[in-house]
Amino acid sequence: LKTLVHTIRVIHQSRIPIRVVFRDDNDLDESTKSSIIGSLEPEQIGDIQFIDLSTYFDLDVAQIKGWNLKAFGILAVAETQVAVMDADVMLLRPPAELFEAKGFQRTGALFYHDRIKPQFYWNGDVLAKWLQPKLTADKLDKLFRFGGEFTGVYTEQVQESGIVLIDKKRRSLGVWAVCLIFGRIDIRKYIQNDHMYGDKEMYWMAFEAIEEPYEFSRYFPGVLGGLLTDFNVNRNLPFGADDADARVMRHDAISSSYALCGRLLHFDDSGVPLWSNGGYMLKEDDWSSIEGLSEGAVNPVWFIDGGDSQTEDFANPWVARIRSLFGQWLYRTMKGQNQVWSPYPALGDECLSQNTRGIREVPRDISESSRQAVQYYFGNVLTTSNSL
């Protein structure tokens, strides 16, 4: 959280109002608030407020805890246009640019796609149809099915809720619908806790349930980072590498069909990197791994885009899951297709194979500001032996 505030105020020099929403004093205490404010110079602080949800809601009745507090936070803040961010979001560009998305301007609600993961153990499409019986088969297929009519499978995760954009003046009923669904014991206890990953699917499903307009971002997620792999050999670009070394490494990786590992990346309407989720380390902080490599920093210099949801086809996501059964031959045949995420236990993460555009360089101004955020996190927040 301290790094995110630093990124907004210092790196991007944005004076956008910041509202830190928390459950109660056990969730965010006074010393932590003081630490966040104290990390800024007086002229950098600007309009920052801390909002205690226990002063607005009965926490037990509303079941406000964990991920669910985000939706109630939208209700609690006074502002009408809200970008709800997880604390581990890395903003690659100034936050005001989020609101420039055409989908947000058209509908007042913009959601971001999640990476495609084959559905193993529950039918999210059944829940969506239960909440909205009028939801057509075509709409369900568009949201859930990938890889073609006969070979495609349903994905278990549709929405990535690291950032949710809402205009409450236009979409207040949608926000209330999300909160009401979170309050249902059958959904909260038997579906969200056991089958869903956090709050992500509840936003678009709630909007569908009451036929509230919304849009998904145009581009599917990609990956941001500096670690290349063929799942046998890893090549990690050091923070101190010069441009010539980086160009050679990227050229070799493209010609050898290496995948890229790092953080989940999202784009603006033009396909330019906009924000990433999951923090500043190579792996999700709460994932296990079998090698120290995962404890290093993300080097945000390269990316693989996730593909245009409006114009491009997507591979059957099962292929990545069975890659290891058939060796590198199958992995190499996937080049040129989008959303082929391959699990990599050594990193406790997933890596994205290249599409037709290969591994691309993050624009220099974006990569430099992002590197500043990573360096701030490691230099001023972490107290472990992790290093760049």
CSV table of C-alpha atoms in Angstrom, one decimal:
chain,number,residue,atom,x,y,z
A,1,LEU,CA,0.0,0.0,0.0
A,2,LYS,CA,2.8,2.4,0.8
A,3,THR,CA,4.4,1.7,-2.5
A,4,LEU,CA,1.2,2.2,-4.4
A,5,VAL,CA,0.6,5.6,-2.7
A,6,HIS,CA,4.3,6.5,-3.4
A,7,THR,CA,3.7,5.6,-7.1
A,8,ILE,CA,0.6,7.8,-7.4
A,9,ARG,CA,2.0,10.8,-5.5
A,10,VAL,CA,5.7,10.8,-6.2
A,11,ILE,CA,6.4,8.8,-9.4
A,12,HIS,CA,3.3,9.8,-11.4
A,13,GLN,CA,3.0,13.1,-9.5
A,14,SER,CA,-0.8,12.7,-9.5
A,15,ARG,CA,-3.0,14.7,-7.1
A,16,ILE,CA,-6.0,12.5,-7.5
A,17,PRO,CA,-7.9,11.9,-4.2
A,18,ILE,CA,-6.8,8.7,-2.5
A,19,ARG,CA,-9.3,6.8,-0.2
A,20,VAL,CA,-7.8,4.0,1.8
A,21,VAL,CA,-10.7,1.7,2.7
A,22,PHE,CA,-10.3,-0.7,5.6
A,23,ARG,CA,-12.5,-2.9,7.8
A,24,ASP,CA,-11.8,-1.6,11.3
A,25,ASP,CA,-8.9,-0.8,13.6
A,26,ASN,CA,-7.8,-4.4,13.6
A,27,ASP,CA,-7.4,-4.2,9.8
A,28,LEU,CA,-5.5,-0.9,9.6
A,29,ASP,CA,-4.2,0.7,12.8
A,30,GLU,CA,-3.1,4.3,13.5
A,31,SER,CA,0.6,3.5,13.4
A,32,THR,CA,0.2,2.1,9.9
A,33,LYS,CA,-1.7,5.2,8.7
A,34,SER,CA,1.0,7.4,10.1
A,35,SER,CA,3.7,5.4,8.4
A,36,ILE,CA,1.9,5.8,5.0
A,37,ILE,CA,1.5,9.5,5.4
A,38,GLY,CA,5.0,9.9,6.9
A,39,SER,CA,6.6,8.3,3.8
A,40,LEU,CA,5.6,11.4,1.8
A,41,GLU,CA,6.9,14.9,1.9
A,42,PRO,CA,4.3,17.4,3.2
A,43,GLU,CA,3.8,18.9,-0.3
A,44,GLN,CA,3.2,15.4,-1.7
A,45,ILE,CA,0.4,14.3,0.6
A,46,GLY,CA,-2.5,15.9,-1.0
A,47,ASP,CA,-6.0,14.6,-0.4
A,48,ILE,CA,-5.7,11.3,1.3
A,49,GLN,CA,-8.4,9.9,3.6
A,50,PHE,CA,-8.7,6.7,5.6
A,51,ILE,CA,-12.3,5.3,5.6
A,52,ASP,CA,-13.2,2.9,8.4
A,53,LEU,CA,-16.1,0.7,7.1
A,54,SER,CA,-17.2,-0.2,10.6
A,55,THR,CA,-18.5,3.3,11.0
A,56,TYR,CA,-20.8,2.8,8.0
A,57,PHE,CA,-22.0,-0.8,8.1
A,58,ASP,CA,-22.7,-3.7,10.5
A,59,LEU,CA,-19.6,-5.8,9.6
A,60,ASP,CA,-21.2,-9.1,10.7
A,61,VAL,CA,-24.5,-8.6,8.9
A,62,ALA,CA,-22.9,-7.4,5.7
A,63,GLN,CA,-20.1,-9.9,6.0
A,64,ILE,CA,-17.5,-7.3,5.2
A,65,LYS,CA,-14.1,-9.0,5.3
A,66,GLY,CA,-11.3,-9.8,3.0
A,67,TRP,CA,-12.0,-9.1,-0.7
A,68,ASN,CA,-15.6,-8.3,-0.1
A,69,LEU,CA,-14.8,-5.0,1.6
A,70,LYS,CA,-13.9,-3.5,-1.8
A,71,ALA,CA,-17.5,-3.4,-3.0
A,72,PHE,CA,-18.7,-1.8,0.2
A,73,GLY,CA,-15.9,0.7,-0.1
A,74,ILE,CA,-17.3,1.9,-3.4
A,75,LEU,CA,-20.5,2.8,-1.5
A,76,ALA,CA,-18.6,4.5,1.4
A,77,VAL,CA,-16.5,6.9,-0.6
A,78,ALA,CA,-18.1,10.3,-1.5
A,79,GLU,CA,-16.7,10.5,-5.0
A,80,THR,CA,-18.8,9.2,-7.8
A,81,GLN,CA,-16.1,8.0,-10.3
A,82,VAL,CA,-14.0,5.4,-8.5
A,83,ALA,CA,-11.1,3.2,-9.5
A,84,VAL,CA,-11.0,0.4,-6.9
A,85,MET,CA,-7.4,-0.9,-6.6
A,86,ASP,CA,-5.9,-3.9,-4.8
A,87,ALA,CA,-2.9,-2.8,-2.7
A,88,ASP,CA,-0.6,-4.9,-4.8
A,89,VAL,CA,-1.4,-3.1,-8.1
A,90,MET,CA,1.5,-1.6,-9.9
A,91,LEU,CA,0.4,1.5,-11.8
A,92,LEU,CA,2.4,1.9,-14.9
A,93,ARG,CA,0.9,5.2,-15.9
A,94,PRO,CA,-0.9,8.0,-14.0
A,95,PRO,CA,-4.3,6.9,-12.5
A,96,ALA,CA,-6.3,9.5,-14.4
A,97,GLU,CA,-5.6,7.6,-17.6
A,98,LEU,CA,-7.7,4.7,-16.3
A,99,PHE,CA,-10.9,6.8,-16.7
A,100,GLU,CA,-10.1,7.5,-20.3
A,101,ALA,CA,-11.1,4.0,-21.4
A,102,LYS,CA,-13.9,4.1,-24.0
A,103,GLY,CA,-15.7,1.3,-22.3
A,104,PHE,CA,-15.9,3.2,-19.0
A,105,GLN,CA,-17.0,6.4,-20.8
A,106,ARG,CA,-19.7,4.5,-22.6
A,107,THR,CA,-21.2,2.5,-19.7
A,108,GLY,CA,-19.8,3.8,-16.4
A,109,ALA,CA,-18.5,0.4,-15.5
A,110,LEU,CA,-15.3,-1.2,-16.9
A,111,PHE,CA,-14.0,-4.6,-15.9
A,112,TYR,CA,-10.8,-6.4,-16.9
A,113,HIS,CA,-10.4,-9.9,-18.2
A,114,ASP,CA,-8.6,-12.5,-16.2
A,115,ARG,CA,-6.2,-15.0,-17.8
A,116,ILE,CA,-7.9,-18.0,-19.2
A,117,LYS,CA,-7.7,-21.1,-16.9
A,118,PRO,CA,-9.4,-24.4,-17.7
A,119,GLN,CA,-12.4,-25.1,-15.5
A,120,PHE,CA,-11.7,-28.1,-13.2
A,121,TYR,CA,-14.1,-28.2,-10.3
A,122,TRP,CA,-17.1,-26.0,-10.7
A,123,ASN,CA,-19.4,-24.5,-13.3
A,124,GLY,CA,-19.3,-20.8,-13.1
A,125,ASP,CA,-21.6,-20.6,-16.1
A,126,VAL,CA,-24.3,-22.4,-14.0
A,127,LEU,CA,-24.1,-19.7,-11.3
A,128,ALA,CA,-24.3,-16.9,-13.9
A,129,LYS,CA,-27.4,-18.5,-15.4
A,130,TRP,CA,-29.0,-18.9,-12.0
A,131,LEU,CA,-28.4,-15.2,-11.2
A,132,GLN,CA,-29.7,-14.2,-14.6
A,133,PRO,CA,-32.0,-16.8,-16.2
A,134,LYS,CA,-32.3,-14.6,-19.3
A,135,LEU,CA,-28.6,-14.8,-20.0
A,136,THR,CA,-28.3,-16.2,-23.5
A,137,ALA,CA,-26.1,-19.1,-24.5
A,138,ASP,CA,-24.2,-16.8,-26.9
A,139,LYS,CA,-23.4,-14.4,-24.0
A,140,LEU,CA,-22.2,-17.3,-21.8
A,141,ASP,CA,-20.0,-18.7,-24.6
A,142,LYS,CA,-18.5,-15.3,-25.2
A,143,LEU,CA,-17.6,-14.9,-21.5
A,144,PHE,CA,-16.6,-18.4,-20.6
A,145,ARG,CA,-15.6,-20.5,-23.7
A,146,PHE,CA,-12.3,-20.3,-25.5
A,147,GLY,CA,-10.5,-22.3,-28.2
A,148,GLY,CA,-13.3,-22.8,-30.7
A,149,GLU,CA,-16.8,-24.3,-30.8
A,150,PHE,CA,-15.7,-28.0,-30.6
A,151,THR,CA,-12.3,-27.9,-28.9
A,152,GLY,CA,-12.8,-25.0,-26.5
A,153,VAL,CA,-13.3,-25.4,-22.8
A,154,TYR,CA,-14.8,-23.1,-20.2
A,155,THR,CA,-12.5,-20.9,-18.1
A,156,GLU,CA,-12.9,-20.9,-14.3
A,157,GLN,CA,-12.0,-17.2,-14.0
A,158,VAL,CA,-13.6,-14.5,-16.2
A,159,GLN,CA,-12.9,-11.2,-14.4
A,160,GLU,CA,-9.6,-9.9,-12.9
A,161,SER,CA,-10.6,-7.5,-10.1
A,162,GLY,CA,-7.3,-5.9,-9.2
A,163,ILE,CA,-8.8,-2.7,-10.6
A,164,VAL,CA,-12.6,-2.1,-11.1
A,165,LEU,CA,-13.8,1.2,-12.6
A,166,ILE,CA,-17.3,2.4,-11.5
A,167,ASP,CA,-19.2,5.6,-12.1
A,168,LYS,CA,-21.7,5.6,-9.2
A,169,LYS,CA,-23.8,8.3,-10.7
A,170,ARG,CA,-24.7,6.0,-13.6
A,171,ARG,CA,-24.2,2.5,-12.1
A,172,SER,CA,-25.2,2.7,-8.4
A,173,LEU,CA,-27.7,-0.1,-8.8
A,174,GLY,CA,-24.9,-2.4,-10.0
A,175,VAL,CA,-22.8,-1.6,-7.0
A,176,TRP,CA,-25.8,-2.3,-4.7
A,177,ALA,CA,-26.3,-5.6,-6.5
A,178,VAL,CA,-22.7,-6.7,-5.9
A,179,CYS,CA,-23.0,-5.9,-2.2
A,180,LEU,CA,-26.4,-7.7,-1.9
A,181,ILE,CA,-25.0,-10.8,-3.5
A,182,PHE,CA,-22.0,-10.8,-1.2
A,183,GLY,CA,-24.4,-10.8,1.7
A,184,ARG,CA,-26.1,-14.0,0.6
A,185,ILE,CA,-25.0,-16.8,2.9
A,186,ASP,CA,-25.4,-19.5,0.2
A,187,ILE,CA,-23.2,-17.7,-2.3
A,188,ARG,CA,-20.7,-16.5,0.4
A,189,LYS,CA,-20.4,-19.8,2.2
A,190,TYR,CA,-20.8,-22.5,-0.5
A,191,ILE,CA,-19.6,-20.7,-3.7
A,192,GLN,CA,-17.3,-17.9,-2.9
A,193,ASN,CA,-15.3,-19.6,-0.1
A,194,ASP,CA,-15.0,-22.9,-1.9
A,195,HIS,CA,-15.1,-22.3,-5.6
A,196,MET,CA,-14.3,-18.7,-6.4
A,197,TYR,CA,-11.0,-16.8,-6.0
A,198,GLY,CA,-12.0,-13.8,-4.0
A,199,ASP,CA,-14.5,-11.2,-5.3
A,200,LYS,CA,-13.7,-11.1,-9.0
A,201,GLU,CA,-16.7,-12.9,-10.6
A,202,MET,CA,-19.3,-11.1,-8.4
A,203,TYR,CA,-19.0,-7.8,-10.2
A,204,TRP,CA,-19.9,-8.8,-13.7
A,205,MET,CA,-22.4,-11.4,-12.5
A,206,ALA,CA,-24.2,-8.9,-10.3
A,207,PHE,CA,-24.4,-6.5,-13.2
A,208,GLU,CA,-25.8,-9.2,-15.4
A,209,ALA,CA,-28.3,-10.2,-12.8
A,210,ILE,CA,-30.0,-6.8,-12.9
A,211,GLU,CA,-29.2,-6.1,-16.5
A,212,GLU,CA,-26.9,-3.1,-15.6
A,213,PRO,CA,-24.7,-2.0,-18.5
A,214,TYR,CA,-20.9,-2.7,-18.3
A,215,GLU,CA,-18.0,-3.5,-20.6
A,216,PHE,CA,-14.9,-5.6,-20.4
A,217,SER,CA,-11.6,-4.1,-21.5
A,218,ARG,CA,-10.7,-4.8,-25.1
A,219,TYR,CA,-7.4,-6.7,-24.5
A,220,PHE,CA,-6.9,-9.9,-22.6
A,221,PRO,CA,-4.1,-9.8,-20.0
A,222,GLY,CA,-0.5,-10.3,-20.9
A,223,VAL,CA,2.6,-10.6,-18.8
A,224,LEU,CA,5.2,-8.0,-17.6
A,225,GLY,CA,8.7,-8.9,-16.6
A,226,GLY,CA,12.3,-9.7,-17.4
A,227,LEU,CA,12.5,-13.5,-16.8
A,228,LEU,CA,12.6,-15.8,-19.9
A,229,THR,CA,12.2,-19.5,-19.8
A,230,ASP,CA,11.7,-22.6,-21.9
A,231,PHE,CA,10.7,-24.4,-18.6
A,232,ASN,CA,14.1,-26.0,-18.4
A,233,VAL,CA,16.5,-23.0,-18.6
A,234,ASN,CA,15.8,-19.6,-17.2
A,235,ARG,CA,17.4,-16.3,-18.3
A,236,ASN,CA,16.7,-13.3,-16.0
A,237,LEU,CA,17.5,-9.8,-17.1
A,238,PRO,CA,19.4,-8.1,-14.3
A,239,PHE,CA,18.4,-4.6,-13.3
A,240,GLY,CA,21.8,-3.3,-14.3
A,241,ALA,CA,21.9,-4.8,-17.8
A,242,ASP,CA,22.6,-2.3,-20.6
A,243,ASP,CA,20.4,-1.9,-23.7
A,244,ALA,CA,22.6,-4.0,-25.9
A,245,ASP,CA,22.5,-7.0,-23.6
A,246,ALA,CA,18.7,-6.7,-23.3
A,247,ARG,CA,18.3,-6.6,-27.1
A,248,VAL,CA,20.5,-9.7,-27.6
A,249,MET,CA,18.6,-11.6,-24.9
A,250,ARG,CA,15.2,-10.7,-26.3
A,251,HIS,CA,16.2,-11.6,-29.8
A,252,ASP,CA,17.5,-15.0,-28.7
A,253,ALA,CA,14.3,-15.6,-26.7
A,254,ILE,CA,12.0,-14.7,-29.6
A,255,SER,CA,13.9,-17.0,-32.0
A,256,SER,CA,13.9,-19.8,-29.5
A,257,SER,CA,10.2,-19.4,-28.5
A,258,TYR,CA,10.9,-18.7,-24.8
A,259,ALA,CA,8.0,-17.8,-22.6
A,260,LEU,CA,8.0,-14.7,-20.4
A,261,CYS,CA,7.4,-14.8,-16.6
A,262,GLY,CA,6.4,-11.9,-14.4
A,263,ARG,CA,3.2,-10.1,-13.3
A,264,LEU,CA,-0.2,-10.1,-14.9
A,265,LEU,CA,-0.4,-7.1,-17.2
A,266,HIS,CA,-3.4,-5.0,-18.5
A,267,PHE,CA,-3.6,-2.6,-21.4
A,268,ASP,CA,-5.4,0.6,-22.5
A,269,ASP,CA,-7.6,0.8,-25.6
A,270,SER,CA,-4.5,1.0,-27.9
A,271,GLY,CA,-2.8,-2.1,-26.4
A,272,VAL,CA,-0.2,-0.1,-24.5
A,273,PRO,CA,0.7,-1.4,-21.0
A,274,LEU,CA,-1.4,0.4,-18.3
A,275,TRP,CA,-1.2,-1.6,-15.0
A,276,SER,CA,-0.2,-4.9,-13.5
A,277,ASN,CA,-1.4,-6.9,-10.6
A,278,GLY,CA,0.4,-9.2,-8.1
A,279,GLY,CA,3.1,-7.0,-6.6
A,280,TYR,CA,6.7,-6.3,-7.3
A,281,MET,CA,8.2,-9.8,-6.9
A,282,LEU,CA,8.6,-12.5,-9.6
A,283,LYS,CA,6.0,-14.6,-7.9
A,284,GLU,CA,2.8,-14.0,-5.9
A,285,ASP,CA,4.0,-13.4,-2.4
A,286,ASP,CA,1.8,-16.2,-0.9
A,287,TRP,CA,2.7,-18.9,-3.5
A,288,SER,CA,5.2,-21.6,-2.6
A,289,SER,CA,8.2,-22.3,-4.9
A,290,ILE,CA,11.2,-24.6,-5.0
A,291,GLU,CA,13.9,-22.2,-5.9
A,292,GLY,CA,15.2,-18.8,-4.7
A,293,LEU,CA,14.8,-17.3,-8.1
A,294,SER,CA,11.1,-16.5,-7.4
A,295,GLU,CA,12.1,-14.2,-4.5
A,296,GLY,CA,13.7,-11.6,-6.9
A,297,ALA,CA,12.2,-8.4,-8.3
A,298,VAL,CA,10.1,-8.0,-11.4
A,299,ASN,CA,12.1,-6.2,-14.0
A,300,PRO,CA,9.3,-4.5,-16.0
A,301,VAL,CA,11.1,-4.1,-19.3
A,302,TRP,CA,9.4,-6.6,-21.6
A,303,PHE,CA,5.9,-7.8,-22.2
A,304,ILE,CA,3.8,-10.3,-24.1
A,305,ASP,CA,0.4,-8.9,-24.9
A,306,GLY,CA,-2.7,-11.0,-24.2
A,307,GLY,CA,-4.4,-10.5,-27.5
A,308,ASP,CA,-7.4,-8.4,-28.8
A,309,SER,CA,-10.7,-10.0,-27.6
A,310,GLN,CA,-12.5,-8.4,-30.5
A,311,THR,CA,-10.3,-9.6,-33.4
A,312,GLU,CA,-8.2,-12.6,-32.4
A,313,ASP,CA,-8.8,-16.3,-31.8
A,314,PHE,CA,-7.6,-18.0,-28.7
A,315,ALA,CA,-6.0,-21.4,-28.2
A,316,ASN,CA,-7.5,-24.2,-26.2
A,317,PRO,CA,-6.1,-23.5,-22.7
A,318,TRP,CA,-6.0,-27.3,-22.0
A,319,VAL,CA,-3.0,-27.5,-24.3
A,320,ALA,CA,-0.7,-25.6,-21.9
A,321,ARG,CA,-1.7,-27.9,-19.0
A,322,ILE,CA,-0.7,-31.1,-20.9
A,323,ARG,CA,2.4,-29.6,-22.4
A,324,SER,CA,4.7,-31.5,-19.9
A,325,LEU,CA,3.2,-34.8,-21.0
A,326,PHE,CA,4.4,-34.4,-24.6
A,327,GLY,CA,7.6,-32.4,-24.2
A,328,GLN,CA,8.8,-29.3,-25.9
A,329,TRP,CA,7.4,-30.2,-29.3
A,330,LEU,CA,3.9,-29.4,-28.2
A,331,TYR,CA,5.0,-26.2,-26.5
A,332,ARG,CA,6.7,-24.9,-29.6
A,333,THR,CA,3.7,-25.6,-31.8
A,334,MET,CA,1.7,-23.1,-29.7
A,335,LYS,CA,3.7,-20.0,-30.9
A,336,GLY,CA,1.4,-17.5,-32.6
A,337,GLN,CA,-1.6,-18.2,-30.4
A,338,ASN,CA,-2.8,-16.1,-27.4
A,339,GLN,CA,-3.5,-16.9,-23.8
A,340,VAL,CA,-1.3,-20.0,-23.5
A,341,TRP,CA,-0.4,-19.8,-19.8
A,342,SER,CA,1.9,-22.6,-18.6
A,343,PRO,CA,2.3,-23.3,-14.8
A,344,TYR,CA,5.9,-23.1,-13.6
A,345,PRO,CA,6.1,-24.5,-10.1
A,346,ALA,CA,9.7,-23.4,-9.7
A,347,LEU,CA,8.5,-19.8,-9.7
A,348,GLY,CA,5.1,-20.5,-8.0
A,349,ASP,CA,3.7,-18.7,-11.0
A,350,GLU,CA,2.4,-19.0,-14.5
A,351,CYS,CA,4.3,-17.8,-17.6
A,352,LEU,CA,2.8,-16.7,-21.0
A,353,SER,CA,4.1,-18.2,-24.3
A,354,GLN,CA,4.6,-15.9,-27.2
A,355,ASN,CA,2.0,-14.9,-29.7
A,356,THR,CA,2.6,-13.6,-33.2
A,357,ARG,CA,4.0,-10.3,-31.9
A,358,GLY,CA,6.6,-12.1,-29.7
A,359,ILE,CA,8.3,-10.4,-26.7
A,360,ARG,CA,8.0,-6.7,-27.0
A,361,GLU,CA,9.8,-3.8,-25.2
A,362,VAL,CA,7.8,-1.8,-22.7
A,363,PRO,CA,8.0,1.9,-23.8
A,364,ARG,CA,11.0,3.4,-22.1
A,365,ASP,CA,9.1,6.0,-20.0
A,366,ILE,CA,6.7,3.4,-18.7
A,367,SER,CA,9.5,0.9,-17.9
A,368,GLU,CA,11.6,3.5,-16.1
A,369,SER,CA,8.7,4.7,-13.9
A,370,SER,CA,7.8,1.1,-13.1
A,371,ARG,CA,11.3,0.2,-12.2
A,372,GLN,CA,11.3,3.1,-9.7
A,373,ALA,CA,8.2,1.6,-8.0
A,374,VAL,CA,10.0,-1.8,-7.8
A,375,GLN,CA,13.1,-0.3,-6.4
A,376,TYR,CA,11.1,1.7,-3.8
A,377,TYR,CA,9.4,-1.5,-2.7
A,378,PHE,CA,12.6,-3.4,-2.3
A,379,GLY,CA,14.6,-0.5,-0.8
A,380,ASN,CA,12.0,1.0,1.5
A,381,VAL,CA,9.4,-1.6,2.3
A,382,LEU,CA,11.0,-5.0,2.4
A,383,THR,CA,13.1,-5.8,5.4
A,384,THR,CA,14.2,-9.3,4.3
A,385,SER,CA,17.3,-10.4,2.4
A,386,ASN,CA,15.5,-10.1,-1.0
A,387,SER,CA,17.4,-8.0,-3.4
A,388,LEU,CA,17.2,-6.6,-7.0
